[in-house]
mmCIF file with all atom_site columns, C-alpha atoms in Angstrom:
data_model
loop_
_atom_site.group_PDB
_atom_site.id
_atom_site.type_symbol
_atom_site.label_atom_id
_atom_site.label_alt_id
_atom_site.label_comp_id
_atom_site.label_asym_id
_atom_site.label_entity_id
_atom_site.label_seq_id
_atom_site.pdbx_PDB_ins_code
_atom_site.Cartn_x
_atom_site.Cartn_y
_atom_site.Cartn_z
_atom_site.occupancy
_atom_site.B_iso_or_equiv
_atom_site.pdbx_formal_charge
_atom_site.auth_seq_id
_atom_site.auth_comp_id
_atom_site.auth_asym_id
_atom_site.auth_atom_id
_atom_site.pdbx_PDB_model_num
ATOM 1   C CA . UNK H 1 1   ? 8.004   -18.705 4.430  1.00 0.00 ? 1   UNK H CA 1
ATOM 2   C CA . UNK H 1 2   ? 5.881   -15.936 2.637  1.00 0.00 ? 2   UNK H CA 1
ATOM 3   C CA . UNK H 1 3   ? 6.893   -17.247 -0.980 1.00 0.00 ? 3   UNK H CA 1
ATOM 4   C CA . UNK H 1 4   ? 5.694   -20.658 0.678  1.00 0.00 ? 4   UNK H CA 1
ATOM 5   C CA . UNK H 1 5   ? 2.532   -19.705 1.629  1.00 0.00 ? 5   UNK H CA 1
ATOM 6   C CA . UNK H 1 6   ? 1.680   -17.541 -1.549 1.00 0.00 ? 6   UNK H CA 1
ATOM 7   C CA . UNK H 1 7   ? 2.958   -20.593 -4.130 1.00 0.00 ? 7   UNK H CA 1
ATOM 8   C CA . UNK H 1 8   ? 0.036   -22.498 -1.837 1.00 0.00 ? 8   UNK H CA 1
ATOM 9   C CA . UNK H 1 9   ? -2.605  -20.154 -2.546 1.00 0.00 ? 9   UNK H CA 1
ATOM 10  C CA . UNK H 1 10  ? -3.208  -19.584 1.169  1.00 0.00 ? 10  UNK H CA 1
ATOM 11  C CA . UNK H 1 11  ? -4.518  -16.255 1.349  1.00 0.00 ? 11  UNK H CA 1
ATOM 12  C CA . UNK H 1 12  ? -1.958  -13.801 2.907  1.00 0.00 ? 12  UNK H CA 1
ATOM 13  C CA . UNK H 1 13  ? -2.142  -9.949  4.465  1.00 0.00 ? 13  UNK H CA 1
ATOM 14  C CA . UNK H 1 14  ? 0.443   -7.834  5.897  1.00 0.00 ? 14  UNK H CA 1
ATOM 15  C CA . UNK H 1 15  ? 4.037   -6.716  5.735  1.00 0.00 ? 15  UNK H CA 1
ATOM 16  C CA . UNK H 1 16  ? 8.101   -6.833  6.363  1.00 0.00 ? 16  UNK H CA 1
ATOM 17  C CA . UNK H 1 17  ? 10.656  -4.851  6.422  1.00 0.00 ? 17  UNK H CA 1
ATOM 18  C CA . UNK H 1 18  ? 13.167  -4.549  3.834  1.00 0.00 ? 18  UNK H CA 1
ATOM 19  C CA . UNK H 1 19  ? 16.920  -3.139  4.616  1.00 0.00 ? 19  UNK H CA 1
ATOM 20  C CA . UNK H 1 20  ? 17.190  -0.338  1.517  1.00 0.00 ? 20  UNK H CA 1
ATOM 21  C CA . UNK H 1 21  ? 21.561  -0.008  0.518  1.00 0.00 ? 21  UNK H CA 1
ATOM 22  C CA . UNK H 1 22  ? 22.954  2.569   -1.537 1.00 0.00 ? 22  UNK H CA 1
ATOM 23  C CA . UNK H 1 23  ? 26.371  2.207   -2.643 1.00 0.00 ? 23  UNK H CA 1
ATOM 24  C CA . UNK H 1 24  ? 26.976  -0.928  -0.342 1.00 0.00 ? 24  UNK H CA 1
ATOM 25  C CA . UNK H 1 25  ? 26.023  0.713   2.849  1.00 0.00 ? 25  UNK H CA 1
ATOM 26  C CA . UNK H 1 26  ? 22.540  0.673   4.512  1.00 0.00 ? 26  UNK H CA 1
ATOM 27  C CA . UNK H 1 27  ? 20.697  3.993   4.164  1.00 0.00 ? 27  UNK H CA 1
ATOM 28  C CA . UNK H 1 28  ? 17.338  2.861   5.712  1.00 0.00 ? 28  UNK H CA 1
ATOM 29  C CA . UNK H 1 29  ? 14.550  0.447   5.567  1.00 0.00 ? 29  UNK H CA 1
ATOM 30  C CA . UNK H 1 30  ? 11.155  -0.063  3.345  1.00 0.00 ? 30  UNK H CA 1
ATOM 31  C CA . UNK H 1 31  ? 7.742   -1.555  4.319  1.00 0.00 ? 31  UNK H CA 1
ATOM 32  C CA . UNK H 1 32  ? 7.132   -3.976  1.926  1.00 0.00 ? 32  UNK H CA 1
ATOM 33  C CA . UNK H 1 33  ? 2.999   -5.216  1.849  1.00 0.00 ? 33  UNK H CA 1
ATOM 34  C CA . UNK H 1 34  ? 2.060   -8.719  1.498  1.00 0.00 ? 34  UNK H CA 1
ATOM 35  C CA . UNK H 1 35  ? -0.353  -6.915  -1.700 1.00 0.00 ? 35  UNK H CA 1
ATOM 36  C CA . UNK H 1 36  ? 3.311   -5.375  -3.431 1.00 0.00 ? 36  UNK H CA 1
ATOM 37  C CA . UNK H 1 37  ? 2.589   -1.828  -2.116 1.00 0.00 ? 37  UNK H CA 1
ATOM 38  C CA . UNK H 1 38  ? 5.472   -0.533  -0.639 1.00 0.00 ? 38  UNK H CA 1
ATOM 39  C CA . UNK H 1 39  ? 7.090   2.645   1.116  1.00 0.00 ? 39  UNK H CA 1
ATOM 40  C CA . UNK H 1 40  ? 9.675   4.030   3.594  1.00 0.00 ? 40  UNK H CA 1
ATOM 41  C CA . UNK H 1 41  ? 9.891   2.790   6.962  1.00 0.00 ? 41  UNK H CA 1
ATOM 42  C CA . UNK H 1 42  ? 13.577  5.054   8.086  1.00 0.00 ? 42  UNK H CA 1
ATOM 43  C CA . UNK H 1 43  ? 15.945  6.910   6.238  1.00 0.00 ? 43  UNK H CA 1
ATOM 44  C CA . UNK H 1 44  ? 19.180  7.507   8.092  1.00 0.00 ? 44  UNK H CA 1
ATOM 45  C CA . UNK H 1 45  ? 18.653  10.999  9.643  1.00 0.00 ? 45  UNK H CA 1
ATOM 46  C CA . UNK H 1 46  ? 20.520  14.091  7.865  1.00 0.00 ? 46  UNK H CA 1
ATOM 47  C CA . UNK H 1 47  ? 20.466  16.632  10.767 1.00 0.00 ? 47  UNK H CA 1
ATOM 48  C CA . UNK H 1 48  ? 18.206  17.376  13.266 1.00 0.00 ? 48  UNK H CA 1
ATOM 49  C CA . UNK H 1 49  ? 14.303  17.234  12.433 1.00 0.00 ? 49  UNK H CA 1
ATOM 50  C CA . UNK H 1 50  ? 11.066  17.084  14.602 1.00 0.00 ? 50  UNK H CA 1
ATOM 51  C CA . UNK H 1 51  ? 10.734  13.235  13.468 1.00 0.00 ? 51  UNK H CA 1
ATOM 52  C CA . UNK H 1 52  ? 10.599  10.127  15.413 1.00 0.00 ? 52  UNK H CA 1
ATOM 53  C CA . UNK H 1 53  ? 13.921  8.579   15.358 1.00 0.00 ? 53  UNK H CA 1
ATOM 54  C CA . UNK H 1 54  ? 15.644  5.191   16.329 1.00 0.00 ? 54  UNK H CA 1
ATOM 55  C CA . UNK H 1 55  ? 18.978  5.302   16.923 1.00 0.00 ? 55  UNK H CA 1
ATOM 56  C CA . UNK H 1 56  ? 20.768  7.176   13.642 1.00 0.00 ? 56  UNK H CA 1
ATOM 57  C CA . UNK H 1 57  ? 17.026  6.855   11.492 1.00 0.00 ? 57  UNK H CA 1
ATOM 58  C CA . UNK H 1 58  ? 14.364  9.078   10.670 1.00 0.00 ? 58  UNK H CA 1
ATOM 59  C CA . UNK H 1 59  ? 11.200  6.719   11.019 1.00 0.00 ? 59  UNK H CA 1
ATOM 60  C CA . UNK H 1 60  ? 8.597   7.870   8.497  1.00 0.00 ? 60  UNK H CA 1
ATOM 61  C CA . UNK H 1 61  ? 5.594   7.467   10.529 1.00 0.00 ? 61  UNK H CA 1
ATOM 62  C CA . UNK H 1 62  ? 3.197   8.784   7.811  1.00 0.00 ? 62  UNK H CA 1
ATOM 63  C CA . UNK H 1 63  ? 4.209   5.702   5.422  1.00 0.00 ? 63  UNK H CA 1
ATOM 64  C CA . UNK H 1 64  ? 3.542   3.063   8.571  1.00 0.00 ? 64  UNK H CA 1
ATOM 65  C CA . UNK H 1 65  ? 0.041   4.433   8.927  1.00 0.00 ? 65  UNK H CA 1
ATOM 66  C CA . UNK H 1 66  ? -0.692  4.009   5.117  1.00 0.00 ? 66  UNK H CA 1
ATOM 67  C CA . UNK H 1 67  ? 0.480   0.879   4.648  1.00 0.00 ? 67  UNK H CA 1
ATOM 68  C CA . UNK H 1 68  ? 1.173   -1.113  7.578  1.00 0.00 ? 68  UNK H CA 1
ATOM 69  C CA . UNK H 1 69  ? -2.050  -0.032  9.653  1.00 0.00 ? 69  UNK H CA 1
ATOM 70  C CA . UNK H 1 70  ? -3.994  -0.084  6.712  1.00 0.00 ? 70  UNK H CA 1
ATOM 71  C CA . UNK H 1 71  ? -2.945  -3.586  5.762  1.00 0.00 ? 71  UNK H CA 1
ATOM 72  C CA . UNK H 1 72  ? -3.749  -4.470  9.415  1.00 0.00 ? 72  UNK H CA 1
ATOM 73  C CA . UNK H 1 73  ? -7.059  -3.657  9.414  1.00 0.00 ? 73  UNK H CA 1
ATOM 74  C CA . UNK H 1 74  ? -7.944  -4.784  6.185  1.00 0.00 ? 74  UNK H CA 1
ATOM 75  C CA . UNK H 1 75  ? -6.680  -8.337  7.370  1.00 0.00 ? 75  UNK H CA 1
ATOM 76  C CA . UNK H 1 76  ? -9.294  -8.389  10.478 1.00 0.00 ? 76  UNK H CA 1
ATOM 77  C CA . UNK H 1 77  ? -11.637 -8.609  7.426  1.00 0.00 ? 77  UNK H CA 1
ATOM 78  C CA . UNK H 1 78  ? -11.035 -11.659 5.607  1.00 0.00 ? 78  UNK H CA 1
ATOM 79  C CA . UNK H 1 79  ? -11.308 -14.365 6.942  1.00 0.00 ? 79  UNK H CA 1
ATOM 80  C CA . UNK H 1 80  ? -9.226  -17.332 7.053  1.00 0.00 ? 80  UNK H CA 1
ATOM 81  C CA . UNK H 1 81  ? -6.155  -14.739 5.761  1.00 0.00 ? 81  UNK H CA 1
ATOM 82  C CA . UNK H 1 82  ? -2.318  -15.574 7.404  1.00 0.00 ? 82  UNK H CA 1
ATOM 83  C CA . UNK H 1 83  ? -1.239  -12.376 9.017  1.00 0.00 ? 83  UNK H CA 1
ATOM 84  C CA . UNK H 1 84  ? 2.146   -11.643 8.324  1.00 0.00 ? 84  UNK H CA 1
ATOM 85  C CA . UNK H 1 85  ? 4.147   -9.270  10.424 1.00 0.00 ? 85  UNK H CA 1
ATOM 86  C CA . UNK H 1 86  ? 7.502   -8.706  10.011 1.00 0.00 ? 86  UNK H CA 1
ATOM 87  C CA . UNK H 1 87  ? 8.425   -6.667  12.852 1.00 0.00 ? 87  UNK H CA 1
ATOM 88  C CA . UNK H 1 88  ? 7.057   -5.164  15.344 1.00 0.00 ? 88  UNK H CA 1
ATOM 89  C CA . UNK H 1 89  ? 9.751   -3.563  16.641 1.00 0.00 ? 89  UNK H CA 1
ATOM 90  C CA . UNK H 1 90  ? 10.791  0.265   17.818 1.00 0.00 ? 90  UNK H CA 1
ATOM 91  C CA . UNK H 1 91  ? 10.384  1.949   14.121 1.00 0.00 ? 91  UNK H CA 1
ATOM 92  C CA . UNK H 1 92  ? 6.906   0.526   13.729 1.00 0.00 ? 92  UNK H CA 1
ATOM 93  C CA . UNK H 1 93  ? 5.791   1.180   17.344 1.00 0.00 ? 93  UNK H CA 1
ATOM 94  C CA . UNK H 1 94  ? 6.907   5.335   16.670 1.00 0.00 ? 94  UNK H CA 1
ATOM 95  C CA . UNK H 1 95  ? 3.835   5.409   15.132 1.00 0.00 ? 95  UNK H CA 1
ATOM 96  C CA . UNK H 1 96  ? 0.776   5.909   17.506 1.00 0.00 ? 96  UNK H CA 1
ATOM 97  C CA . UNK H 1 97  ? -2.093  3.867   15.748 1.00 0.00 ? 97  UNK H CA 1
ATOM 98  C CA . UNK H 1 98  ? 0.105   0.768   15.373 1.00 0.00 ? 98  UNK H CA 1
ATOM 99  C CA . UNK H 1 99  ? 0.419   -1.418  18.021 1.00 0.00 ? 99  UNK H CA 1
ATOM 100 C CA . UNK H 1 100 ? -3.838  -1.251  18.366 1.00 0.00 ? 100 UNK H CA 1
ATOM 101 C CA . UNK H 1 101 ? -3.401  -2.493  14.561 1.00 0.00 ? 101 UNK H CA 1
ATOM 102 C CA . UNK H 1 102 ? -1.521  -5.173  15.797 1.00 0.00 ? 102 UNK H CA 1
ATOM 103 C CA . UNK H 1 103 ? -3.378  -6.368  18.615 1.00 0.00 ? 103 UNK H CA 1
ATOM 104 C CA . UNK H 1 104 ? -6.673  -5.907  16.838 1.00 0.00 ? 104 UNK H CA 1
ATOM 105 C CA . UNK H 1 105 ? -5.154  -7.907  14.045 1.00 0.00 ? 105 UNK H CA 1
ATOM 106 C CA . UNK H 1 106 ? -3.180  -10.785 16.151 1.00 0.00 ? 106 UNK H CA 1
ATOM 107 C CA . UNK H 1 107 ? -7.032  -11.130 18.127 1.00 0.00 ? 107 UNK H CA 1
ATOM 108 C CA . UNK H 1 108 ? -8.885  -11.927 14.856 1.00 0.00 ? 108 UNK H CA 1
ATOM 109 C CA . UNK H 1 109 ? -6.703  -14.168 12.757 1.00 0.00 ? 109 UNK H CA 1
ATOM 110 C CA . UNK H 1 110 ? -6.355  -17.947 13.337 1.00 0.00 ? 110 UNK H CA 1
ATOM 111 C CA . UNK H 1 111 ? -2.956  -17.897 12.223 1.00 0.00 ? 111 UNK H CA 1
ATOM 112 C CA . UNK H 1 112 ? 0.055   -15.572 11.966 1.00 0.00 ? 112 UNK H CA 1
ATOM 113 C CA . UNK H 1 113 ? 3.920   -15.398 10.855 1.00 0.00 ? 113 UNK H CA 1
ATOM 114 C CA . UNK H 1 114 ? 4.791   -12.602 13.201 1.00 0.00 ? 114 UNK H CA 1
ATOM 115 C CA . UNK H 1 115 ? 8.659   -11.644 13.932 1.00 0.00 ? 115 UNK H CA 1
ATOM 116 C CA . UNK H 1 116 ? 8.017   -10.152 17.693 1.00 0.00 ? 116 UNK H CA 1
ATOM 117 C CA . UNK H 1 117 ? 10.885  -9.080  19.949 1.00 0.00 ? 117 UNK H CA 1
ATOM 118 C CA . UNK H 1 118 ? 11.059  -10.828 23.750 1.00 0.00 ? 118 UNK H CA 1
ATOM 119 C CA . UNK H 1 119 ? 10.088  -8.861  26.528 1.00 0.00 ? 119 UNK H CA 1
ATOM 120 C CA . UNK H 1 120 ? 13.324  -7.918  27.731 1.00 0.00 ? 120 UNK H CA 1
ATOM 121 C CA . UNK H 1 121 ? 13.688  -5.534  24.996 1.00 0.00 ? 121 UNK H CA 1
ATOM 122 C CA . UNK H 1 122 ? 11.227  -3.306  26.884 1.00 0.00 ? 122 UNK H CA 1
ATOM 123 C CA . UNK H 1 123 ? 8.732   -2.883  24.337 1.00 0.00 ? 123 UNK H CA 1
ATOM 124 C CA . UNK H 1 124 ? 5.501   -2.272  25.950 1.00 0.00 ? 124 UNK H CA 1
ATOM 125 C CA . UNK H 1 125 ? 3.136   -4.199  22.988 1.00 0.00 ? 125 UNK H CA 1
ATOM 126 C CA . UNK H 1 126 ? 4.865   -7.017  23.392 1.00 0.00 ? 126 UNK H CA 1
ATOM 127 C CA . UNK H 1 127 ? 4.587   -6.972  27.382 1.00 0.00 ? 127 UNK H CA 1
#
């Protein structure tokens, strides 16, 4: 859908997710921005560490502030710009500022492509 909209020239802001493999086997997951930037999302965790984690992952919540709230905001600012947002889901929402990215973005776009779980995965954003 996002190669769609960018062979249209319909101007486009946000990100997805990316599954990362090494070897065959997943290893973790990369933010990928609608602009090309791009960064880690989770690593699978080696050990115990003071970071946010989902299940077996490490969620990087340092690279979902730069680039996915970032990207968030800058899309409140251009108008008539398709918000994508490929997911918010329990890695992204490990990081504090994001779901008030998401809302604030989701109020002030006309239009989204938006991958958002159903409430009875318990995720308060989406409630």
């Amino acid at each position: 859908a996002l190669a769609a909209l960018e062979a249209s020239a319909v101007p486009c802001a946000g990100f997805y997710t990316e599954e990362v493999r090494r070897e065959g086997e997943r290893c973790g997951f990369d933010i990928v921005c609608v602009d090309g930037r791009r960064g880690p999302l989770a690593r699978k965790a080696k050990g115990t560490t003071k970071r946010a984690r989902v299940g077996r992952y490490e969620v990087e919540t340092e690279s979902i502030e730069a680039l996915c709230v970032s990207t968030l905001s800058a899309a409140t600012r251009a108008p008539g710009t398709v918000l994508v947002v490929d997911e918010i889901g329990k890695m992204e929402l490990k990081c504090e500022g994001f779901a008030a990215a998401v809302d604030a973005a989701l109020e002030a776009v006309a239009l989204s492509l938006s991958t958002i779980p159903s409430k009875r995965r318990g995720l308060p954003a989406v409630e």
